[in-house]
């Protein structure tokens, strides 16, 4: 039986090329329970793999296109489904540090999925010297966006450390496709972009003629952009080395910090944790660009997906995309944080007064140029609508487990596109926040330096708000 | 400085797609010297890697195409050359048997090379439980064909077990591109195909009007084909499950047998070692197809590149492509061997009477339909010109070493194409012959079964020529 694929989802198949794989990824680090080791986690996974019949129908479907479907993409069960093709065993070379893990995952994230099969791979990775076990999951964007992929992974996890007999992540029995996030859900950014673009070129235009409230909203958006104030539209992003055509290889690196450190800074500066995430990114990017003698005079602009509080007027999900000035033209860490904060406050206020449709529409206008570039294969825009995507997806408040093994980290890997060679995506567990950097390996060398700069900037921000001495070791 | 690329070489860039990577590979297994282990080999390789400046100019060049080159492909030095991108560290998961090695190499051989960089990768692979160290090399066909790649690897090796301080395989200082083989040199088959096709559609036609001797040769070739006798043209290959469109994933497996076992069979049957290779392939393919209830009534036809003895008339390299009936319609192993032998003898005799140009021309005519399919993206020919490629490249007569580590095996990985889902390529060292099977993972399941069948057929042939009891254990 063939199920039609939505036009949006099929765009990820149509828009894909060897230099632009369109899959998202997730990396799980599992800490074996007391008295067990990584080998036991491996054994449990192999046992789960042997229960072949447990593979959910969703993961047995492949994408097909034929004259029978009028050349439209559709989903059908793979008649030759072979779970052993999809679940793969890997090992890290010595010395098995986190650096070897990033190198392997970067390479796994760079290769294209086989289109004749269901569009996913699970890589089991042994050999971390610290005793943890890693699982990297890769799913095509036509099947799930980043947020959906993370949700699928979460479904396979439990908050109960004593729960056993849990199915493999790929065996989760729900056969419904994972929900796709609306404009702005962060990790699945190209999803947001494509949907936004589609909004911009069809829905929005159709709606615009009817929605009287929309025109003032757009006017306000443009006005704020002209005066370099917060909102969903940026007219002022400078060209940087991050905003060029990209190549096929990928580099991924990530690091975690105690969430409490960011919370304390936020509290001291009357800001949000998200503001601190942005300020850290700002300082780190500034240092990274200065090092390469490539800092533009104008401030970098970040594209930030945000969740807005729901109110009566805006039913549905309260999501929007904001363009945030990162104040990279300022030398002082505290000044950068304050400017980020006010840019975000103003943008959110502007958004909050709008109806859902106006908010989606203005968000769509902001990202439309890039999204259209992705779809049309436009390589390297003359002037980027923004310089970098920084998204922060709050995670579960309690620890998660798989068959007693604690989820020590859950890193998302996103999809760099032409003109956006670097994505910064944060996720948090109950007590830590992880910064995951996905980049084009060719365009963004020295990703680890950027992690060091993030660490330095966290220290600088603590110093700037007077927390330097009291910081937990 | 830009160096123009030959039209033939650029065809491999133009003809490449996600399902049809156009790179060749080689797998080296190194046995550490007495008193050393795999870790020492690793250390020597890392030391070689650290001598970055030693990378030969050839390996620093990438393929480019731009308006400046009138959109023709050319070679230029990569301004951002980074040897660490090209040399990668891998490890096998437990238990580290040869099966884990085949699984890893299959995956490494399936992914596309990054076109923004020089078109090669070297994968250092640790974790073989038997203490050996593996190196997999991947080179784009636009840069080297299989034979050329093997030659490059050989240049980095020594016949002296005591030689030390040898450079890394990628540091070999010769800056000339590896010589490309002429029609028929086996491992680089698509190279032969493309050149043959080019021959067929241009050179041959141009020469044909001048070379009076060519027409009788072609007539003879067609006549032999019509009567199902040996020669370079086959009109009778049946459709099989091996002759379909292929997908992007690859499977590689290999096994070695003592060369002496094949020599003894050849001697007893008045045949050549190459005939025994073909008879083994025949019996194994027959068993493999019978198992899947897919044996065609007509015999399979193998495309066999052969080296002919040089004589006065044919200066230049004495290479040709023969179509050999594998006699898979016969149940008896000895009968299959005899028929293979006579098919090869007749084909070679027919070729030997020809001039070089006539031989190349008739060879080209035989493979032209497939080659044209490769170039034009013609998926799955209605009727395959042959069913499988079986090539046998005799190796060095003496053992080879890299910094004291003995080359235990040297396996070539070739390029399956649409209509030819399986390649059988043999190489030999001083005392062993290795059968390397490269296949589309989707089309040819159970490659390891085929290795078992090869083993069974070797036993059957020994029995058939009366060597059953005297066979070395």
mmCIF file of C-alpha atoms in Angstrom, chain A residues 211-425:
data_model
loop_
_atom_site.group_PDB
_atom_site.id
_atom_site.type_symbol
_atom_site.label_atom_id
_atom_site.label_comp_id
_atom_site.label_asym_id
_atom_site.label_seq_id
_atom_site.Cartn_x
_atom_site.Cartn_y
_atom_site.Cartn_z
ATOM 1 C CA UNK A 211 -6.093 39.402 7.014
ATOM 2 C CA UNK A 212 -6.416 43.104 7.526
ATOM 3 C CA UNK A 213 -4.326 42.933 10.694
ATOM 4 C CA UNK A 214 -1.434 41.459 8.820
ATOM 5 C CA UNK A 215 -0.349 44.498 6.894
ATOM 6 C CA UNK A 216 0.266 46.698 9.934
ATOM 7 C CA UNK A 217 2.164 43.783 11.501
ATOM 8 C CA UNK A 218 4.408 43.523 8.462
ATOM 9 C CA UNK A 219 4.845 47.259 8.332
ATOM 10 C CA UNK A 220 5.861 47.234 11.973
ATOM 11 C CA UNK A 221 8.277 44.405 11.309
ATOM 12 C CA UNK A 222 9.919 46.216 8.450
ATOM 13 C CA UNK A 223 10.041 49.430 10.440
ATOM 14 C CA UNK A 224 11.801 47.703 13.327
ATOM 15 C CA UNK A 225 14.227 46.091 10.937
ATOM 16 C CA UNK A 226 15.004 49.448 9.318
ATOM 17 C CA UNK A 227 15.855 50.859 12.715
ATOM 18 C CA UNK A 228 17.879 47.783 13.651
ATOM 19 C CA UNK A 229 15.549 46.820 16.444
ATOM 20 C CA UNK A 230 14.251 43.365 17.464
ATOM 21 C CA UNK A 231 11.801 41.500 15.312
ATOM 22 C CA UNK A 232 11.460 38.747 12.801
ATOM 23 C CA UNK A 233 13.115 40.534 9.933
ATOM 24 C CA UNK A 234 16.720 41.485 9.504
ATOM 25 C CA UNK A 235 17.915 43.855 6.839
ATOM 26 C CA UNK A 236 21.349 44.215 8.276
ATOM 27 C CA UNK A 237 23.247 40.918 8.515
ATOM 28 C CA UNK A 238 26.820 41.356 7.319
ATOM 29 C CA UNK A 239 28.552 38.867 5.021
ATOM 30 C CA UNK A 240 30.831 36.547 6.956
ATOM 31 C CA UNK A 241 32.904 33.439 6.362
ATOM 32 C CA UNK A 242 29.976 31.457 7.770
ATOM 33 C CA UNK A 243 27.640 32.568 5.001
ATOM 34 C CA UNK A 244 29.000 30.911 1.917
ATOM 35 C CA UNK A 245 28.369 27.860 -0.222
ATOM 36 C CA UNK A 246 29.081 24.660 1.612
ATOM 37 C CA UNK A 247 30.655 21.329 0.667
ATOM 38 C CA UNK A 248 29.676 17.772 1.479
ATOM 39 C CA UNK A 249 31.731 16.980 4.539
ATOM 40 C CA UNK A 250 30.429 17.682 8.038
ATOM 41 C CA UNK A 251 31.982 18.375 11.361
ATOM 42 C CA UNK A 252 30.213 17.924 14.639
ATOM 43 C CA UNK A 253 31.379 18.732 18.118
ATOM 44 C CA UNK A 254 29.577 19.309 21.374
ATOM 45 C CA UNK A 255 30.176 20.110 25.014
ATOM 46 C CA UNK A 256 28.004 20.368 28.115
ATOM 47 C CA UNK A 257 28.004 22.797 31.014
ATOM 48 C CA UNK A 258 26.014 22.776 34.271
ATOM 49 C CA UNK A 259 22.681 24.437 33.577
ATOM 50 C CA UNK A 260 22.919 26.092 36.976
ATOM 51 C CA UNK A 261 25.825 28.253 35.825
ATOM 52 C CA UNK A 262 23.686 29.749 33.057
ATOM 53 C CA UNK A 263 20.723 30.126 35.416
ATOM 54 C CA UNK A 264 22.769 32.146 37.892
ATOM 55 C CA UNK A 265 24.027 34.493 35.180
ATOM 56 C CA UNK A 266 20.495 34.941 33.860
ATOM 57 C CA UNK A 267 19.220 35.746 37.335
ATOM 58 C CA UNK A 268 21.978 38.275 38.021
ATOM 59 C CA UNK A 269 21.383 40.060 34.695
ATOM 60 C CA UNK A 270 17.572 39.887 34.759
ATOM 61 C CA UNK A 271 17.759 37.834 31.580
ATOM 62 C CA UNK A 272 16.657 34.380 30.454
ATOM 63 C CA UNK A 273 18.749 31.255 30.087
ATOM 64 C CA UNK A 274 18.151 31.600 26.372
ATOM 65 C CA UNK A 275 19.642 35.113 26.464
ATOM 66 C CA UNK A 276 22.729 33.647 28.128
ATOM 67 C CA UNK A 277 22.927 30.963 25.439
ATOM 68 C CA UNK A 278 22.857 33.723 22.829
ATOM 69 C CA UNK A 279 25.417 35.827 24.675
ATOM 70 C CA UNK A 280 27.757 32.841 24.968
ATOM 71 C CA UNK A 281 27.340 32.183 21.246
ATOM 72 C CA UNK A 282 27.949 35.866 20.516
ATOM 73 C CA UNK A 283 31.188 36.058 22.481
ATOM 74 C CA UNK A 284 32.447 32.760 21.125
ATOM 75 C CA UNK A 285 31.693 33.687 17.513
ATOM 76 C CA UNK A 286 33.334 37.069 17.987
ATOM 77 C CA UNK A 287 36.518 35.452 19.345
ATOM 78 C CA UNK A 288 36.414 32.802 16.596
ATOM 79 C CA UNK A 289 36.120 35.440 13.858
ATOM 80 C CA UNK A 290 38.698 37.753 15.425
ATOM 81 C CA UNK A 291 41.155 34.854 15.468
ATOM 82 C CA UNK A 292 40.727 34.500 11.727
ATOM 83 C CA UNK A 293 40.794 38.246 11.184
ATOM 84 C CA UNK A 294 37.268 37.952 9.803
ATOM 85 C CA UNK A 295 35.055 39.865 12.229
ATOM 86 C CA UNK A 296 32.721 42.161 10.278
ATOM 87 C CA UNK A 297 32.192 45.748 11.471
ATOM 88 C CA UNK A 298 28.471 45.232 11.811
ATOM 89 C CA UNK A 299 27.085 42.899 14.422
ATOM 90 C CA UNK A 300 26.210 39.348 13.493
ATOM 91 C CA UNK A 301 22.518 38.504 13.419
ATOM 92 C CA UNK A 302 21.252 35.213 14.831
ATOM 93 C CA UNK A 303 18.085 33.524 13.739
ATOM 94 C CA UNK A 304 16.425 32.329 16.936
ATOM 95 C CA UNK A 305 13.351 30.119 17.068
ATOM 96 C CA UNK A 306 11.403 31.006 20.213
ATOM 97 C CA UNK A 307 8.380 29.699 22.031
ATOM 98 C CA UNK A 308 5.983 32.472 23.005
ATOM 99 C CA UNK A 309 3.576 32.218 25.906
ATOM 100 C CA UNK A 310 0.139 31.332 24.647
ATOM 101 C CA UNK A 311 -2.613 33.833 25.107
ATOM 102 C CA UNK A 312 -6.262 33.924 24.201
ATOM 103 C CA UNK A 313 -5.721 35.553 20.883
ATOM 104 C CA UNK A 314 -3.211 33.082 19.570
ATOM 105 C CA UNK A 315 -4.464 29.555 19.740
ATOM 106 C CA UNK A 316 -2.201 26.860 18.373
ATOM 107 C CA UNK A 317 1.484 26.628 19.016
ATOM 108 C CA UNK A 318 3.103 29.846 20.127
ATOM 109 C CA UNK A 319 6.201 29.657 18.019
ATOM 110 C CA UNK A 320 8.027 32.346 16.121
ATOM 111 C CA UNK A 321 11.366 33.149 14.577
ATOM 112 C CA UNK A 322 13.213 36.191 15.837
ATOM 113 C CA UNK A 323 16.223 37.919 14.393
ATOM 114 C CA UNK A 324 18.518 38.799 17.268
ATOM 115 C CA UNK A 325 21.432 41.185 17.069
ATOM 116 C CA UNK A 326 24.355 39.412 18.724
ATOM 117 C CA UNK A 327 26.220 42.678 19.352
ATOM 118 C CA UNK A 328 29.467 41.133 18.146
ATOM 119 C CA UNK A 329 30.643 44.667 17.426
ATOM 120 C CA UNK A 330 30.912 45.267 21.182
ATOM 121 C CA UNK A 331 34.013 44.293 23.115
ATOM 122 C CA UNK A 332 32.404 43.980 26.531
ATOM 123 C CA UNK A 333 30.741 40.692 27.464
ATOM 124 C CA UNK A 334 28.187 42.319 29.717
ATOM 125 C CA UNK A 335 27.253 44.853 27.072
ATOM 126 C CA UNK A 336 26.725 42.030 24.579
ATOM 127 C CA UNK A 337 24.453 40.205 27.022
ATOM 128 C CA UNK A 338 22.386 43.338 27.671
ATOM 129 C CA UNK A 339 21.961 44.032 23.984
ATOM 130 C CA UNK A 340 21.003 40.458 23.217
ATOM 131 C CA UNK A 341 18.486 40.635 26.041
ATOM 132 C CA UNK A 342 16.854 43.847 24.836
ATOM 133 C CA UNK A 343 16.798 42.656 21.233
ATOM 134 C CA UNK A 344 14.980 39.497 22.310
ATOM 135 C CA UNK A 345 12.572 41.338 24.630
ATOM 136 C CA UNK A 346 11.600 43.778 21.936
ATOM 137 C CA UNK A 347 11.189 41.090 19.337
ATOM 138 C CA UNK A 348 9.026 38.982 21.591
ATOM 139 C CA UNK A 349 6.884 41.951 22.553
ATOM 140 C CA UNK A 350 6.354 42.787 18.923
ATOM 141 C CA UNK A 351 5.389 39.206 18.243
ATOM 142 C CA UNK A 352 3.157 38.863 21.254
ATOM 143 C CA UNK A 353 0.803 41.545 20.050
ATOM 144 C CA UNK A 354 0.200 39.681 16.829
ATOM 145 C CA UNK A 355 -2.246 36.986 15.953
ATOM 146 C CA UNK A 356 -0.842 33.536 15.217
ATOM 147 C CA UNK A 357 -1.215 34.001 11.519
ATOM 148 C CA UNK A 358 0.492 37.383 11.537
ATOM 149 C CA UNK A 359 3.293 35.953 13.639
ATOM 150 C CA UNK A 360 3.819 33.014 11.347
ATOM 151 C CA UNK A 361 3.641 35.274 8.355
ATOM 152 C CA UNK A 362 6.211 37.737 9.620
ATOM 153 C CA UNK A 363 8.470 34.903 10.723
ATOM 154 C CA UNK A 364 8.168 33.436 7.276
ATOM 155 C CA UNK A 365 9.091 36.699 5.608
ATOM 156 C CA UNK A 366 12.251 36.820 7.692
ATOM 157 C CA UNK A 367 13.567 33.424 6.674
ATOM 158 C CA UNK A 368 12.079 33.284 3.212
ATOM 159 C CA UNK A 369 15.165 34.403 1.273
ATOM 160 C CA UNK A 370 17.283 31.617 2.751
ATOM 161 C CA UNK A 371 14.567 29.009 2.382
ATOM 162 C CA UNK A 372 14.060 29.928 -1.228
ATOM 163 C CA UNK A 373 17.786 29.616 -1.697
ATOM 164 C CA UNK A 374 17.693 26.095 -0.266
ATOM 165 C CA UNK A 375 14.865 25.066 -2.525
ATOM 166 C CA UNK A 376 16.120 26.635 -5.688
ATOM 167 C CA UNK A 377 19.697 25.568 -5.216
ATOM 168 C CA UNK A 378 20.753 29.198 -5.096
ATOM 169 C CA UNK A 379 24.371 28.912 -3.980
ATOM 170 C CA UNK A 380 25.486 31.564 -1.549
ATOM 171 C CA UNK A 381 23.226 34.514 -1.248
ATOM 172 C CA UNK A 382 24.639 37.922 -1.947
ATOM 173 C CA UNK A 383 23.641 39.124 1.484
ATOM 174 C CA UNK A 384 22.591 36.639 4.168
ATOM 175 C CA UNK A 385 19.278 37.317 5.941
ATOM 176 C CA UNK A 386 21.081 36.256 9.133
ATOM 177 C CA UNK A 387 24.492 34.811 10.019
ATOM 178 C CA UNK A 388 23.900 31.856 12.264
ATOM 179 C CA UNK A 389 21.070 29.808 13.701
ATOM 180 C CA UNK A 390 21.073 29.481 17.465
ATOM 181 C CA UNK A 391 18.351 27.316 18.896
ATOM 182 C CA UNK A 392 17.781 26.135 22.407
ATOM 183 C CA UNK A 393 15.409 23.267 23.047
ATOM 184 C CA UNK A 394 14.751 22.753 26.736
ATOM 185 C CA UNK A 395 14.950 19.066 27.590
ATOM 186 C CA UNK A 396 13.281 16.832 30.170
ATOM 187 C CA UNK A 397 13.424 17.967 33.769
ATOM 188 C CA UNK A 398 14.193 14.498 35.070
ATOM 189 C CA UNK A 399 16.865 11.957 34.085
ATOM 190 C CA UNK A 400 16.014 9.467 31.328
ATOM 191 C CA UNK A 401 17.039 5.828 31.113
ATOM 192 C CA UNK A 402 17.182 2.997 28.594
ATOM 193 C CA UNK A 403 17.092 -0.359 30.329
ATOM 194 C CA UNK A 404 18.791 1.123 33.377
ATOM 195 C CA UNK A 405 21.474 2.986 31.437
ATOM 196 C CA UNK A 406 21.275 6.709 32.148
ATOM 197 C CA UNK A 407 21.062 9.127 29.236
ATOM 198 C CA UNK A 408 24.106 11.193 29.907
ATOM 199 C CA UNK A 409 23.687 13.441 26.889
ATOM 200 C CA UNK A 410 21.337 13.849 23.973
ATOM 201 C CA UNK A 411 22.930 15.899 21.214
ATOM 202 C CA UNK A 412 21.076 16.979 18.097
ATOM 203 C CA UNK A 413 22.881 17.137 14.745
ATOM 204 C CA UNK A 414 21.276 19.502 12.290
ATOM 205 C CA UNK A 415 21.559 20.304 8.609
ATOM 206 C CA UNK A 416 23.928 23.030 7.426
ATOM 207 C CA UNK A 417 22.764 24.573 4.162
ATOM 208 C CA UNK A 418 24.263 26.927 1.613
ATOM 209 C CA UNK A 419 24.742 30.302 3.201
ATOM 210 C CA UNK A 420 24.502 28.835 6.715
ATOM 211 C CA UNK A 421 27.602 26.775 7.316
ATOM 212 C CA UNK A 422 27.167 26.566 11.103
ATOM 213 C CA UNK A 423 24.279 25.611 13.359
ATOM 214 C CA UNK A 424 24.374 25.986 17.114
ATOM 215 C CA UNK A 425 21.768 23.822 18.794
#
